[in-house]
PDB file of C-alpha atoms in Angstrom:
ATOM      1  CA  UNK A 796      12.256 -10.457  13.050  1.00  0.00           C
ATOM      2  CA  UNK A 797      10.879  -8.105  10.387  1.00  0.00           C
ATOM      3  CA  UNK A 798      13.683  -8.247   7.815  1.00  0.00           C
ATOM      4  CA  UNK A 799      13.920 -12.029   7.869  1.00  0.00           C
ATOM      5  CA  UNK A 800      10.204 -12.487   7.182  1.00  0.00           C
ATOM      6  CA  UNK A 801      10.170  -9.930   4.379  1.00  0.00           C
ATOM      7  CA  UNK A 802      13.123 -11.590   2.699  1.00  0.00           C
ATOM      8  CA  UNK A 803      11.509 -15.030   2.872  1.00  0.00           C
ATOM      9  CA  UNK A 804       9.253 -15.470  -0.171  1.00  0.00           C
ATOM     10  CA  UNK A 805       7.580 -18.478   1.454  1.00  0.00           C
ATOM     11  CA  UNK A 806       6.106 -16.308   4.237  1.00  0.00           C
ATOM     12  CA  UNK A 807       3.019 -14.944   2.542  1.00  0.00           C
ATOM     13  CA  UNK A 808       0.608 -14.945   5.488  1.00  0.00           C
ATOM     14  CA  UNK A 809      -0.787 -11.378   5.628  1.00  0.00           C
ATOM     15  CA  UNK A 810      -0.748 -11.186   9.420  1.00  0.00           C
ATOM     16  CA  UNK A 811       2.909 -12.256   9.493  1.00  0.00           C
ATOM     17  CA  UNK A 812       3.929  -9.809   6.780  1.00  0.00           C
ATOM     18  CA  UNK A 813       2.134  -6.854   8.359  1.00  0.00           C
ATOM     19  CA  UNK A 814       3.622  -7.756  11.730  1.00  0.00           C
ATOM     20  CA  UNK A 815       7.065  -7.700  10.116  1.00  0.00           C
ATOM     21  CA  UNK A 816       6.358  -4.300   8.565  1.00  0.00           C
ATOM     22  CA  UNK A 817       5.166  -2.936  11.897  1.00  0.00           C
ATOM     23  CA  UNK A 818       8.320  -4.294  13.529  1.00  0.00           C
ATOM     24  CA  UNK A 819      10.523  -2.433  11.038  1.00  0.00           C
ATOM     25  CA  UNK A 820       8.558   0.762  11.679  1.00  0.00           C
ATOM     26  CA  UNK A 821       8.711   0.283  15.465  1.00  0.00           C
ATOM     27  CA  UNK A 822      12.488  -0.065  15.392  1.00  0.00           C
ATOM     28  CA  UNK A 823      12.633   3.435  13.934  1.00  0.00           C
ATOM     29  CA  UNK A 824      14.625   2.426  10.874  1.00  0.00           C
ATOM     30  CA  UNK A 825      15.314   4.833   8.018  1.00  0.00           C
ATOM     31  CA  UNK A 826      12.608   5.905   5.553  1.00  0.00           C
ATOM     32  CA  UNK A 827      14.416   4.082   2.738  1.00  0.00           C
ATOM     33  CA  UNK A 828      14.308   0.803   4.658  1.00  0.00           C
ATOM     34  CA  UNK A 829      10.617   1.218   5.452  1.00  0.00           C
ATOM     35  CA  UNK A 830       9.841   2.060   1.821  1.00  0.00           C
ATOM     36  CA  UNK A 831      11.812  -0.973   0.642  1.00  0.00           C
ATOM     37  CA  UNK A 832       9.995  -3.191   3.136  1.00  0.00           C
ATOM     38  CA  UNK A 833       6.645  -2.083   1.706  1.00  0.00           C
ATOM     39  CA  UNK A 834       7.799  -3.029  -1.793  1.00  0.00           C
ATOM     40  CA  UNK A 835       8.977  -6.457  -0.680  1.00  0.00           C
ATOM     41  CA  UNK A 836       5.738  -6.964   1.247  1.00  0.00           C
ATOM     42  CA  UNK A 837       3.783  -6.302  -1.950  1.00  0.00           C
ATOM     43  CA  UNK A 838       5.428  -9.293  -3.610  1.00  0.00           C
ATOM     44  CA  UNK A 839       4.389 -11.449  -0.647  1.00  0.00           C
ATOM     45  CA  UNK A 840       0.845 -10.152  -0.148  1.00  0.00           C
ATOM     46  CA  UNK A 841      -0.513  -9.423  -3.628  1.00  0.00           C
ATOM     47  CA  UNK A 842      -1.401 -12.480  -5.750  1.00  0.00           C
ATOM     48  CA  UNK A 843       0.681 -12.527  -8.903  1.00  0.00           C
ATOM     49  CA  UNK A 844       2.910  -9.605  -7.883  1.00  0.00           C
ATOM     50  CA  UNK A 845       6.536 -10.397  -8.728  1.00  0.00           C
ATOM     51  CA  UNK A 846       8.024  -6.896  -8.453  1.00  0.00           C
ATOM     52  CA  UNK A 847       6.998  -3.621  -6.813  1.00  0.00           C
ATOM     53  CA  UNK A 848       8.158  -0.037  -6.489  1.00  0.00           C
ATOM     54  CA  UNK A 849       7.238   3.125  -4.642  1.00  0.00           C
ATOM     55  CA  UNK A 850       7.197   6.480  -6.455  1.00  0.00           C
ATOM     56  CA  UNK A 851       7.031   9.824  -4.669  1.00  0.00           C
ATOM     57  CA  UNK A 852       6.681  13.219  -6.303  1.00  0.00           C
ATOM     58  CA  UNK A 853       9.728  15.328  -5.498  1.00  0.00           C
ATOM     59  CA  UNK A 854       9.947  18.877  -6.866  1.00  0.00           C
ATOM     60  CA  UNK A 855       7.218  18.050  -9.338  1.00  0.00           C
ATOM     61  CA  UNK A 856       8.830  14.877 -10.676  1.00  0.00           C
ATOM     62  CA  UNK A 857       8.026  11.219  -9.845  1.00  0.00           C
ATOM     63  CA  UNK A 858      11.050   9.581  -8.245  1.00  0.00           C
ATOM     64  CA  UNK A 859      11.446   5.897  -7.408  1.00  0.00           C
ATOM     65  CA  UNK A 860      12.354   5.939  -3.718  1.00  0.00           C
ATOM     66  CA  UNK A 861      12.302   2.156  -3.278  1.00  0.00           C
ATOM     67  CA  UNK A 862      11.834  -1.051  -5.248  1.00  0.00           C
ATOM     68  CA  UNK A 863      11.782  -4.768  -4.605  1.00  0.00           C
ATOM     69  CA  UNK A 864      14.375  -5.318  -7.342  1.00  0.00           C
ATOM     70  CA  UNK A 865      15.976  -3.887 -10.474  1.00  0.00           C
ATOM     71  CA  UNK A 866      13.122  -5.061 -12.711  1.00  0.00           C
ATOM     72  CA  UNK A 867      10.695  -2.747 -10.926  1.00  0.00           C
ATOM     73  CA  UNK A 868      13.131   0.136 -11.210  1.00  0.00           C
ATOM     74  CA  UNK A 869      13.522  -0.525 -14.925  1.00  0.00           C
ATOM     75  CA  UNK A 870       9.765  -0.386 -15.526  1.00  0.00           C
ATOM     76  CA  UNK A 871       9.615   2.897 -13.606  1.00  0.00           C
ATOM     77  CA  UNK A 872      12.458   4.235 -15.766  1.00  0.00           C
ATOM     78  CA  UNK A 873      10.563   3.268 -18.938  1.00  0.00           C
ATOM     79  CA  UNK A 874       7.423   5.000 -17.674  1.00  0.00           C
ATOM     80  CA  UNK A 875       9.307   8.207 -17.022  1.00  0.00           C
ATOM     81  CA  UNK A 876      11.097   7.995 -20.376  1.00  0.00           C
ATOM     82  CA  UNK A 877       7.870   7.441 -22.325  1.00  0.00           C
ATOM     83  CA  UNK A 878       5.767   9.723 -20.114  1.00  0.00           C
ATOM     84  CA  UNK A 879       3.016   7.142 -19.852  1.00  0.00           C
ATOM     85  CA  UNK A 880       1.906   4.164 -17.792  1.00  0.00           C
ATOM     86  CA  UNK A 881      -0.347   2.988 -14.964  1.00  0.00           C
ATOM     87  CA  UNK A 882       2.055   4.159 -12.278  1.00  0.00           C
ATOM     88  CA  UNK A 883       2.255   7.729 -13.583  1.00  0.00           C
ATOM     89  CA  UNK A 884      -1.492   7.831 -14.199  1.00  0.00           C
ATOM     90  CA  UNK A 885      -2.144   6.506 -10.685  1.00  0.00           C
ATOM     91  CA  UNK A 886      -0.516   9.590  -9.195  1.00  0.00           C
ATOM     92  CA  UNK A 887      -3.163  11.852 -10.724  1.00  0.00           C
ATOM     93  CA  UNK A 888      -6.142   9.476 -10.839  1.00  0.00           C
ATOM     94  CA  UNK A 889      -8.286   8.270  -7.957  1.00  0.00           C
ATOM     95  CA  UNK A 890      -9.036   4.964  -9.694  1.00  0.00           C
ATOM     96  CA  UNK A 891      -6.629   2.056  -9.627  1.00  0.00           C
ATOM     97  CA  UNK A 892      -4.739   1.776 -12.919  1.00  0.00           C
ATOM     98  CA  UNK A 893      -4.584  -1.795 -14.211  1.00  0.00           C
ATOM     99  CA  UNK A 894      -2.836  -3.266 -17.266  1.00  0.00           C
ATOM    100  CA  UNK A 895      -3.542  -7.021 -17.232  1.00  0.00           C
ATOM    101  CA  UNK A 896      -1.437  -7.900 -20.284  1.00  0.00           C
ATOM    102  CA  UNK A 897       1.154  -5.794 -22.101  1.00  0.00           C
ATOM    103  CA  UNK A 898       1.112  -8.369 -24.930  1.00  0.00           C
ATOM    104  CA  UNK A 899      -2.375  -7.191 -25.981  1.00  0.00           C
ATOM    105  CA  UNK A 900      -3.280  -3.708 -27.296  1.00  0.00           C
ATOM    106  CA  UNK A 901      -2.549  -1.328 -24.423  1.00  0.00           C
ATOM    107  CA  UNK A 902      -3.632   2.191 -23.515  1.00  0.00           C
ATOM    108  CA  UNK A 903       0.081   2.767 -22.902  1.00  0.00           C
ATOM    109  CA  UNK A 904       1.621   1.456 -26.170  1.00  0.00           C
ATOM    110  CA  UNK A 905       5.066   3.046 -25.837  1.00  0.00           C
ATOM    111  CA  UNK A 906       5.426   1.689 -22.312  1.00  0.00           C
ATOM    112  CA  UNK A 907       4.190  -1.740 -23.377  1.00  0.00           C
ATOM    113  CA  UNK A 908       6.801  -1.971 -26.122  1.00  0.00           C
ATOM    114  CA  UNK A 909       9.631  -1.022 -23.789  1.00  0.00           C
ATOM    115  CA  UNK A 910       8.477  -3.293 -20.971  1.00  0.00           C
ATOM    116  CA  UNK A 911       8.034  -6.368 -23.176  1.00  0.00           C
ATOM    117  CA  UNK A 912      11.395  -5.751 -24.859  1.00  0.00           C
ATOM    118  CA  UNK A 913      13.468  -5.048 -21.769  1.00  0.00           C
ATOM    119  CA  UNK A 914      11.813  -6.897 -18.863  1.00  0.00           C
ATOM    120  CA  UNK A 915       9.874 -10.088 -18.016  1.00  0.00           C
ATOM    121  CA  UNK A 916       6.920  -7.956 -16.810  1.00  0.00           C
ATOM    122  CA  UNK A 917       3.593  -8.588 -18.557  1.00  0.00           C
ATOM    123  CA  UNK A 918       1.090  -6.864 -16.236  1.00  0.00           C
ATOM    124  CA  UNK A 919       1.089  -3.780 -14.014  1.00  0.00           C
ATOM    125  CA  UNK A 920      -1.055  -1.911 -11.488  1.00  0.00           C
ATOM    126  CA  UNK A 921      -0.694   1.549  -9.962  1.00  0.00           C
ATOM    127  CA  UNK A 922      -2.380   2.973  -6.841  1.00  0.00           C
ATOM    128  CA  UNK A 923      -2.309   6.617  -5.778  1.00  0.00           C
ATOM    129  CA  UNK A 924      -0.937   7.761  -2.427  1.00  0.00           C
ATOM    130  CA  UNK A 925      -2.550  10.857  -0.910  1.00  0.00           C
ATOM    131  CA  UNK A 926      -1.264  13.147   1.845  1.00  0.00           C
ATOM    132  CA  UNK A 927      -3.560  15.860   3.224  1.00  0.00           C
ATOM    133  CA  UNK A 928      -5.393  16.010  -0.088  1.00  0.00           C
ATOM    134  CA  UNK A 929      -2.185  16.182  -2.118  1.00  0.00           C
ATOM    135  CA  UNK A 930      -1.168  13.499  -4.620  1.00  0.00           C
ATOM    136  CA  UNK A 931       2.268  12.535  -3.372  1.00  0.00           C
ATOM    137  CA  UNK A 932       3.024   9.345  -5.242  1.00  0.00           C
ATOM    138  CA  UNK A 933       2.001   5.815  -6.128  1.00  0.00           C
ATOM    139  CA  UNK A 934       2.695   2.217  -5.237  1.00  0.00           C
ATOM    140  CA  UNK A 935       3.404   0.196  -8.360  1.00  0.00           C
ATOM    141  CA  UNK A 936       2.950  -3.556  -8.787  1.00  0.00           C
ATOM    142  CA  UNK A 937       4.224  -5.745 -11.618  1.00  0.00           C
ATOM    143  CA  UNK A 938       3.505  -9.321 -12.674  1.00  0.00           C
ATOM    144  CA  UNK A 939       5.498 -11.583 -14.986  1.00  0.00           C
ATOM    145  CA  UNK A 940       2.330 -13.561 -15.803  1.00  0.00           C
ATOM    146  CA  UNK A 941      -0.136 -12.150 -18.378  1.00  0.00           C
ATOM    147  CA  UNK A 942      -3.686 -11.736 -17.085  1.00  0.00           C
ATOM    148  CA  UNK A 943      -2.724 -12.137 -13.437  1.00  0.00           C
ATOM    149  CA  UNK A 944      -3.911  -8.678 -12.386  1.00  0.00           C
ATOM    150  CA  UNK A 945      -7.633  -7.898 -12.244  1.00  0.00           C
ATOM    151  CA  UNK A 946     -10.212  -6.170 -10.044  1.00  0.00           C
ATOM    152  CA  UNK A 947     -10.025  -8.934  -7.435  1.00  0.00           C
ATOM    153  CA  UNK A 948      -6.244  -8.634  -7.205  1.00  0.00           C
ATOM    154  CA  UNK A 949      -6.654  -4.884  -6.898  1.00  0.00           C
ATOM    155  CA  UNK A 950      -8.798  -5.390  -3.788  1.00  0.00           C
ATOM    156  CA  UNK A 951      -5.845  -7.116  -2.115  1.00  0.00           C
ATOM    157  CA  UNK A 952      -3.527  -4.316  -3.185  1.00  0.00           C
ATOM    158  CA  UNK A 953      -5.745  -1.623  -1.694  1.00  0.00           C
ATOM    159  CA  UNK A 954      -4.989  -2.923   1.803  1.00  0.00           C
ATOM    160  CA  UNK A 955      -1.243  -2.527   1.293  1.00  0.00           C
ATOM    161  CA  UNK A 956      -1.811   0.845  -0.361  1.00  0.00           C
ATOM    162  CA  UNK A 957      -3.600   2.033   2.785  1.00  0.00           C
ATOM    163  CA  UNK A 958      -0.615   0.900   4.866  1.00  0.00           C
ATOM    164  CA  UNK A 959       1.768   2.654   2.480  1.00  0.00           C
ATOM    165  CA  UNK A 960      -0.267   5.871   2.534  1.00  0.00           C
ATOM    166  CA  UNK A 961      -0.218   6.066   6.329  1.00  0.00           C
ATOM    167  CA  UNK A 962       3.496   5.242   6.399  1.00  0.00           C
ATOM    168  CA  UNK A 963       4.489   7.788   3.758  1.00  0.00           C
ATOM    169  CA  UNK A 964       2.328  10.431   5.408  1.00  0.00           C
ATOM    170  CA  UNK A 965       3.969   9.884   8.784  1.00  0.00           C
ATOM    171  CA  UNK A 966       7.489   9.885   7.356  1.00  0.00           C
ATOM    172  CA  UNK A 967       6.996  13.012   5.240  1.00  0.00           C
ATOM    173  CA  UNK A 968       5.486  14.770   8.244  1.00  0.00           C
ATOM    174  CA  UNK A 969       8.447  13.752  10.380  1.00  0.00           C
ATOM    175  CA  UNK A 970       6.339  11.805  12.847  1.00  0.00           C
ATOM    176  CA  UNK A 971       7.969   9.460  15.326  1.00  0.00           C
ATOM    177  CA  UNK A 972       7.693   5.686  15.082  1.00  0.00           C
ATOM    178  CA  UNK A 973       5.127   5.380  17.870  1.00  0.00           C
ATOM    179  CA  UNK A 974       2.909   7.951  16.145  1.00  0.00           C
ATOM    180  CA  UNK A 975       3.210   5.979  12.924  1.00  0.00           C
ATOM    181  CA  UNK A 976       2.266   2.766  14.690  1.00  0.00           C
ATOM    182  CA  UNK A 977      -0.846   4.401  16.120  1.00  0.00           C
ATOM    183  CA  UNK A 978      -1.676   5.617  12.635  1.00  0.00           C
ATOM    184  CA  UNK A 979      -1.376   2.112  11.240  1.00  0.00           C
ATOM    185  CA  UNK A 980      -3.615   0.750  13.976  1.00  0.00           C
ATOM    186  CA  UNK A 981      -6.162   3.488  13.315  1.00  0.00           C
ATOM    187  CA  UNK A 982      -5.988   2.776   9.601  1.00  0.00           C
ATOM    188  CA  UNK A 983      -6.835  -0.878  10.167  1.00  0.00           C
ATOM    189  CA  UNK A 984      -9.819   0.131  12.293  1.00  0.00           C
ATOM    190  CA  UNK A 985     -10.969   2.572   9.617  1.00  0.00           C
ATOM    191  CA  UNK A 986     -10.698  -0.152   7.001  1.00  0.00           C
ATOM    192  CA  UNK A 987     -12.742  -2.590   9.073  1.00  0.00           C
ATOM    193  CA  UNK A 988     -15.347   0.058   9.819  1.00  0.00           C
ATOM    194  CA  UNK A 989     -15.681   0.962   6.151  1.00  0.00           C
ATOM    195  CA  UNK A 990     -16.206  -2.698   5.306  1.00  0.00           C
ATOM    196  CA  UNK A 991     -18.905  -3.023   7.938  1.00  0.00           C
ATOM    197  CA  UNK A 992     -20.703   0.116   6.734  1.00  0.00           C
ATOM    198  CA  UNK A 993     -20.549  -1.104   3.130  1.00  0.00           C
ATOM    199  CA  UNK A 994     -22.148  -4.404   4.136  1.00  0.00           C
ATOM    200  CA  UNK A 995     -24.777  -2.888   6.417  1.00  0.00           C
ATOM    201  CA  UNK A 996     -25.863  -0.037   4.149  1.00  0.00           C
ATOM    202  CA  UNK A 997     -25.102  -1.521   0.711  1.00  0.00           C
ATOM    203  CA  UNK A 998     -22.911   1.444  -0.230  1.00  0.00           C
ATOM    204  CA  UNK A 999     -19.569   1.880  -1.952  1.00  0.00           C
ATOM    205  CA  UNK A1000     -16.319   2.254  -0.026  1.00  0.00           C
ATOM    206  CA  UNK A1001     -16.247   5.962  -0.867  1.00  0.00           C
ATOM    207  CA  UNK A1002     -19.775   6.439   0.428  1.00  0.00           C
ATOM    208  CA  UNK A1003     -18.933   4.483   3.566  1.00  0.00           C
ATOM    209  CA  UNK A1004     -15.887   6.656   4.236  1.00  0.00           C
ATOM    210  CA  UNK A1005     -17.979   9.795   3.671  1.00  0.00           C
ATOM    211  CA  UNK A1006     -20.467   8.466   6.240  1.00  0.00           C
ATOM    212  CA  UNK A1007     -17.652   8.000   8.747  1.00  0.00           C
ATOM    213  CA  UNK A1008     -16.185  11.424   8.001  1.00  0.00           C
ATOM    214  CA  UNK A1009     -19.534  13.239   8.291  1.00  0.00           C
ATOM    215  CA  UNK A1010     -20.402  11.490  11.544  1.00  0.00           C
ATOM    216  CA  UNK A1011     -16.954  12.283  12.878  1.00  0.00           C
ATOM    217  CA  UNK A1012     -17.486  15.971  12.099  1.00  0.00           C
ATOM    218  CA  UNK A1013     -20.984  15.967  13.580  1.00  0.00           C
ATOM    219  CA  UNK A1014     -19.819  14.347  16.792  1.00  0.00           C
ATOM    220  CA  UNK A1015     -16.540  16.306  16.884  1.00  0.00           C
ATOM    221  CA  UNK A1016     -14.503  13.131  17.395  1.00  0.00           C
ATOM    222  CA  UNK A1017     -11.529  11.837  15.515  1.00  0.00           C
ATOM    223  CA  UNK A1018     -12.431   9.507  12.681  1.00  0.00           C
ATOM    224  CA  UNK A1019     -10.161   6.724  13.972  1.00  0.00           C
ATOM    225  CA  UNK A1020     -11.931   6.749  17.337  1.00  0.00           C
ATOM    226  CA  UNK A1021     -15.292   6.679  15.608  1.00  0.00           C
ATOM    227  CA  UNK A1022     -14.178   3.798  13.401  1.00  0.00           C
ATOM    228  CA  UNK A1023     -13.117   1.829  16.462  1.00  0.00           C
ATOM    229  CA  UNK A1024     -16.507   2.417  18.081  1.00  0.00           C
ATOM    230  CA  UNK A1025     -18.267   1.142  14.948  1.00  0.00           C
ATOM    231  CA  UNK A1026     -16.220  -2.061  15.029  1.00  0.00           C
ATOM    232  CA  UNK A1027     -16.739  -2.520  18.795  1.00  0.00           C
ATOM    233  CA  UNK A1028     -20.504  -2.028  18.462  1.00  0.00           C
ATOM    234  CA  UNK A1029     -20.613  -4.643  15.725  1.00  0.00           C
ATOM    235  CA  UNK A1030     -18.598  -7.054  17.871  1.00  0.00           C
ATOM    236  CA  UNK A1031     -20.966  -6.567  20.831  1.00  0.00           C
ATOM    237  CA  UNK A1032     -23.982  -7.273  18.609  1.00  0.00           C
ATOM    238  CA  UNK A1033     -22.400 -10.560  17.530  1.00  0.00           C
ATOM    239  CA  UNK A1034     -21.745 -11.550  21.137  1.00  0.00           C
ATOM    240  CA  UNK A1035     -25.294 -10.666  22.265  1.00  0.00           C
TER     241      UNK A1035
END
């Protein structure tokens, strides 16, 4: 089921796309297929995203391990050739890197010139992937429409970035498919719990995660289990 959904551009329902991704993971397919599926999913889930790629740092150099198409690979090539761009900066920066319009003055002028000359891409975003505190890569999103990427679009991308981070972590650690699936389920619970804490305490996502992490340490329980308990408690209060 998974491959058919991810190859159908009309299937943009998030639940359907994530189910297809989980199906690919569950079948224990190769890392390259899983990485490619994430890139294709980005074009289905992120508003305005026409192309996507996944970079991982290998022996100190960013390597494109998967892409939705050749356009995404070309933009990655231009970034590496010029040594600048949102995708490269995303690897070393915690903040999302956003270029809404390469046709306007850009903080990455050499990249902008190459992208506008050689590709239809007009906007780009980069999001860092972390593994055990190490910066291992970035997921890179590209739009052919100027001004399509903004902070709101980035919020959508963060969800897929979380999925990608858990997936890459599991693959690089050599974990089995069932372990990866549990990680993805835990990640969804953590995301929901962070959202609830942000709403209840009027804090940022980083502060909410720190609250979860500190409580997890204090109670000596795994953060995923704690996150699930937060969500369940909230659900019970709604039913009361």
